[in-house]
Amino acid sequence: MKDILAEDFQIVVESCLDRNRNILDTLSKYQMASSRLSRAVTKASTQCGCITVSGKKPEDDQPTGTNIEGELCRNCRTVIEKEMGDVLFYLAAVCNALDLSIYDVLLKEKNTLALLGEYSLK
Ligand SMILES: [Zn+2]
């Protein structure tokens, strides 16, 4: 079922990419989408203020966290979800261009993480 959703997403992405299919353009658009996602998260903290992000180094005796306090407001959540959607769109487009299955990529990464656990160090 989940593989069908991922495959369907790749098919929809493919149908939307009828103008420019150059892999270099797609890769640069993926990077731009990723940058916009980072910017949206930053703006949630610096302009909206619904979340507070700390750059403080964690203490040695405390577990590492996300350094985020608060919850996204509805507006910031909507913007961030839209930017994440764009990242997924261009990631799927890169997969399409290279004839890769995004579901297979997800599954391999999940299996690697399950195998390495905390030693994956990501
Ligand atoms: Zn907000």
XYZ file of N, CA and C and ligand atoms in Angstrom:
367
model
N 0.824 -1.203 0.000
C 0.000 0.000 0.000
C 0.859 1.255 0.000
N 1.873 1.282 0.911
C 2.717 2.462 0.997
C 3.577 2.613 -0.254
N 3.977 1.483 -0.851
C 4.761 1.581 -2.069
C 3.917 2.123 -3.210
N 2.614 1.845 -3.196
C 1.718 2.366 -4.230
C 1.592 3.881 -4.094
N 1.499 4.373 -2.869
C 1.427 5.823 -2.634
C 2.686 6.506 -3.156
N 3.855 5.938 -2.844
C 5.115 6.532 -3.294
C 5.211 6.486 -4.819
N 4.822 5.362 -5.410
C 4.880 5.238 -6.871
C 3.899 6.205 -7.527
N 2.723 6.317 -6.946
C 1.722 7.250 -7.474
C 2.236 8.690 -7.400
N 2.903 9.022 -6.303
C 3.479 10.358 -6.159
C 4.502 10.610 -7.260
N 5.354 9.633 -7.524
C 6.361 9.805 -8.581
C 5.697 9.972 -9.947
N 4.594 9.276 -10.182
C 3.881 9.404 -11.458
C 3.285 10.808 -11.592
N 2.689 11.301 -10.516
C 2.118 12.654 -10.541
C 3.221 13.691 -10.767
N 4.342 13.529 -10.076
C 5.476 14.449 -10.260
C 5.925 14.423 -11.711
N 6.028 13.232 -12.267
C 6.462 13.093 -13.656
C 5.521 13.837 -14.608
N 4.219 13.747 -14.326
C 3.251 14.405 -15.211
C 3.306 15.929 -15.093
N 3.824 16.419 -13.979
C 3.914 17.871 -13.773
C 5.210 18.459 -14.304
N 6.132 17.617 -14.695
C 7.447 18.084 -15.139
C 7.546 18.030 -16.651
N 6.618 18.613 -17.346
C 6.641 18.488 -18.797
C 7.459 19.576 -19.490
N 7.925 20.569 -18.765
C 8.707 21.627 -19.396
C 10.197 21.335 -19.352
N 10.781 21.419 -18.186
C 12.234 21.294 -18.074
C 12.601 20.059 -17.258
N 13.193 19.088 -17.907
C 13.558 17.851 -17.224
C 15.066 17.706 -17.045
N 15.791 18.783 -17.262
C 17.231 18.718 -17.113
C 17.585 18.398 -15.657
N 18.405 17.368 -15.448
C 18.728 16.925 -14.086
C 19.445 18.007 -13.300
N 20.264 18.813 -13.957
C 20.959 19.885 -13.235
C 19.971 20.939 -12.744
N 19.005 21.284 -13.590
C 17.967 22.224 -13.159
C 17.153 21.640 -12.009
N 16.826 20.356 -12.117
C 16.037 19.707 -11.064
C 16.806 19.679 -9.750
N 18.098 19.350 -9.814
C 18.914 19.332 -8.601
C 19.004 20.720 -7.972
N 19.160 21.749 -8.804
C 19.261 23.090 -8.235
C 17.920 23.534 -7.656
N 16.814 23.112 -8.282
C 15.494 23.436 -7.723
C 15.278 22.701 -6.399
N 15.800 21.483 -6.300
C 15.717 20.732 -5.043
C 16.464 21.484 -3.947
N 17.645 21.989 -4.277
C 18.427 22.740 -3.289
C 17.725 24.028 -2.890
N 17.121 24.698 -3.865
C 16.385 25.925 -3.551
C 15.198 25.632 -2.647
N 14.488 24.527 -2.921
C 13.346 24.150 -2.089
C 13.816 23.841 -0.665
N 14.952 23.162 -0.550
C 15.501 22.849 0.765
C 15.885 24.122 1.515
N 16.435 25.086 0.796
C 16.789 26.366 1.413
C 15.542 27.111 1.877
N 14.486 27.072 1.056
C 13.229 27.733 1.450
C 12.634 27.079 2.698
N 12.796 25.750 2.810
C 12.320 25.053 4.007
C 13.088 25.539 5.236
N 14.398 25.639 5.118
C 15.211 26.141 6.235
C 14.794 27.561 6.597
N 14.540 28.376 5.587
C 14.129 29.757 5.809
C 12.773 29.819 6.512
N 11.856 28.957 6.126
C 10.528 28.951 6.756
C 10.622 28.573 8.232
N 11.477 27.611 8.557
C 11.652 27.227 9.964
C 12.298 28.381 10.727
N 13.279 29.017 10.111
C 13.941 30.156 10.752
C 12.947 31.282 11.009
N 12.111 31.589 10.006
C 11.144 32.675 10.154
C 10.098 32.375 11.224
N 9.782 31.087 11.419
C 8.838 30.732 12.487
C 9.379 31.176 13.836
N 10.696 31.165 13.958
C 11.315 31.591 15.212
C 11.587 33.090 15.232
N 12.209 33.599 14.171
C 12.694 34.978 14.206
C 11.647 36.026 13.856
N 10.647 35.680 13.066
C 9.645 36.680 12.678
C 8.300 36.444 13.340
N 7.821 35.201 13.323
C 6.543 34.901 13.967
C 6.733 34.771 15.476
N 7.698 33.949 15.859
C 7.962 33.756 17.284
C 7.171 32.633 17.928
N 6.459 31.847 17.120
C 5.667 30.764 17.705
C 6.558 29.656 18.264
N 7.772 29.560 17.758
C 8.741 28.628 18.326
C 9.991 29.412 18.694
N 10.714 28.877 19.648
C 11.997 29.447 20.038
C 13.059 28.397 19.766
N 14.082 28.803 19.021
C 15.160 27.875 18.690
C 16.413 28.344 19.403
N 17.008 27.439 20.140
C 18.223 27.753 20.885
C 19.435 27.152 20.187
N 20.493 27.921 20.137
C 21.735 27.409 19.562
C 22.706 26.971 20.629
N 22.202 26.819 21.846
C 23.067 26.484 22.968
C 23.559 25.046 22.872
N 24.822 24.866 23.185
C 25.411 23.529 23.198
C 24.809 22.735 24.352
N 24.388 21.483 24.079
C 23.798 20.695 25.168
C 24.860 20.335 26.212
N 24.377 20.233 27.443
C 25.285 19.816 28.525
C 25.654 18.351 28.330
N 26.807 17.975 28.836
C 27.263 16.588 28.659
C 26.336 15.577 29.321
N 25.729 15.972 30.432
C 24.891 15.013 31.158
C 23.428 15.047 30.720
N 23.107 15.889 29.729
C 21.727 15.949 29.259
C 21.624 15.368 27.851
N 20.553 14.655 27.596
C 20.369 14.128 26.244
C 20.166 15.252 25.240
N 20.607 15.044 24.028
C 20.448 16.078 23.008
C 19.003 16.122 22.550
N 18.523 17.327 22.330
C 17.149 17.506 21.884
C 17.123 18.272 20.585
N 15.960 18.797 20.246
C 15.821 19.545 19.000
C 16.166 21.018 19.176
N 16.314 21.487 20.413
C 16.547 22.896 20.718
C 15.365 23.765 20.318
N 14.189 23.163 20.215
C 12.978 23.904 19.858
C 12.032 23.910 21.051
N 11.524 25.101 21.380
C 10.491 25.224 22.407
C 9.263 25.835 21.747
N 8.093 25.447 22.202
C 6.849 25.962 21.660
C 6.329 25.079 20.538
N 5.228 25.521 19.936
C 4.602 24.778 18.841
C 4.369 25.711 17.665
N 4.433 25.157 16.479
C 4.176 25.949 15.283
C 2.740 26.460 15.299
N 2.561 27.719 14.942
C 1.208 28.245 14.772
C 0.658 27.690 13.441
N -0.604 27.903 13.221
C -1.232 27.352 12.013
C -0.583 27.884 10.734
N -0.289 29.190 10.729
C 0.311 29.793 9.534
C 1.694 29.209 9.245
N 2.545 29.147 10.259
C 3.900 28.616 10.055
C 3.848 27.143 9.673
N 2.945 26.389 10.297
C 2.805 24.970 9.955
C 2.433 24.822 8.481
N 1.499 25.654 8.011
C 1.069 25.592 6.610
C 2.225 25.901 5.664
N 2.984 26.947 5.996
C 4.115 27.343 5.146
C 5.179 26.243 5.121
N 5.513 25.708 6.291
C 6.550 24.679 6.373
C 6.101 23.409 5.657
N 4.837 23.042 5.815
C 4.346 21.853 5.101
C 4.414 22.053 3.588
N 4.107 23.280 3.125
C 4.180 23.568 1.685
C 5.617 23.442 1.196
N 6.564 23.996 1.962
C 7.975 23.923 1.572
C 8.474 22.478 1.608
N 8.035 21.704 2.588
C 8.405 20.286 2.636
C 7.845 19.544 1.429
N 6.642 19.916 1.019
C 6.050 19.311 -0.172
C 6.883 19.587 -1.407
N 7.388 20.822 -1.516
C 8.255 21.160 -2.651
C 9.546 20.347 -2.621
N 10.111 20.170 -1.424
C 11.332 19.352 -1.294
C 11.040 17.929 -1.777
N 9.909 17.379 -1.340
C 9.548 16.014 -1.756
C 9.306 15.950 -3.264
N 8.692 17.011 -3.808
C 8.429 17.050 -5.239
C 9.736 16.931 -6.021
N 10.700 17.768 -5.678
C 11.955 17.756 -6.445
C 12.800 16.528 -6.140
N 12.676 15.973 -4.931
C 13.361 14.714 -4.645
C 12.786 13.600 -5.526
N 11.464 13.575 -5.654
C 10.827 12.582 -6.527
C 11.227 12.807 -7.986
N 11.368 14.077 -8.378
C 11.783 14.382 -9.751
C 13.206 13.878 -10.011
N 14.086 14.025 -9.012
C 15.451 13.496 -9.152
C 15.398 11.976 -9.260
N 14.579 11.350 -8.438
C 14.413 9.888 -8.511
C 13.921 9.488 -9.902
N 12.947 10.206 -10.428
C 12.417 9.891 -11.755
C 13.503 10.009 -12.822
N 14.273 11.076 -12.750
C 15.306 11.306 -13.766
C 16.358 10.196 -13.752
N 16.605 9.647 -12.563
C 17.633 8.605 -12.428
C 17.029 7.201 -12.414
N 15.724 7.110 -12.688
C 15.008 5.830 -12.702
C 15.160 5.084 -11.375
N 14.978 5.826 -10.284
C 15.032 5.250 -8.937
C 13.638 5.310 -8.320
N 13.377 4.368 -7.456
C 12.119 4.350 -6.728
C 12.310 5.047 -5.388
N 11.513 6.083 -5.149
C 11.622 6.799 -3.879
C 11.243 5.861 -2.726
N 10.349 4.933 -2.977
C 9.971 3.963 -1.939
C 11.156 3.063 -1.606
N 11.887 2.602 -2.619
C 13.063 1.767 -2.368
C 14.125 2.533 -1.585
N 14.284 3.817 -1.918
C 15.259 4.651 -1.203
C 14.857 4.769 0.264
N 13.566 5.035 0.506
C 13.071 5.140 1.883
C 13.271 3.822 2.633
N 12.937 2.726 1.978
C 13.037 1.411 2.617
C 14.490 1.070 2.948
N 15.401 1.337 2.019
C 16.823 1.055 2.277
C 17.347 1.912 3.423
N 16.947 3.168 3.442
C 17.393 4.046 4.525
C 16.818 3.589 5.859
N 15.552 3.205 5.866
C 14.923 2.718 7.100
C 15.626 1.464 7.594
N 15.946 0.555 6.695
C 16.629 -0.677 7.086
C 18.032 -0.384 7.615
N 18.714 0.570 6.989
C 20.048 0.949 7.474
C 19.956 1.538 8.872
N 18.966 2.407 9.088
C 18.795 3.014 10.397
C 18.436 1.964 11.445
N 17.570 1.021 11.060
C 17.189 -0.039 11.998
C 18.397 -0.913 12.334
N 19.254 -1.139 11.368
C 20.422 -1.983 11.585
C 21.465 -1.273 12.457
N 21.719 0.012 12.156
C 22.772 0.726 12.865
C 22.271 1.368 14.157
N 20.965 1.659 14.226
C 20.420 2.270 15.422
C 21.133 3.564 15.764
N 21.522 3.696 17.016
C 22.160 4.941 17.464
C 23.547 5.123 16.869
N 24.105 4.101 16.242
C 25.437 4.229 15.657
C 25.415 4.838 14.260
N 24.217 5.137 13.741
C 24.154 5.755 12.415
C 24.709 7.176 12.442
N 24.661 7.813 13.629
C 25.254 9.136 13.851
C 24.782 10.185 12.858
N 23.516 10.200 12.532
C 22.997 11.246 11.652
C 22.432 12.378 12.481
Zn 4.237 30.899 13.650
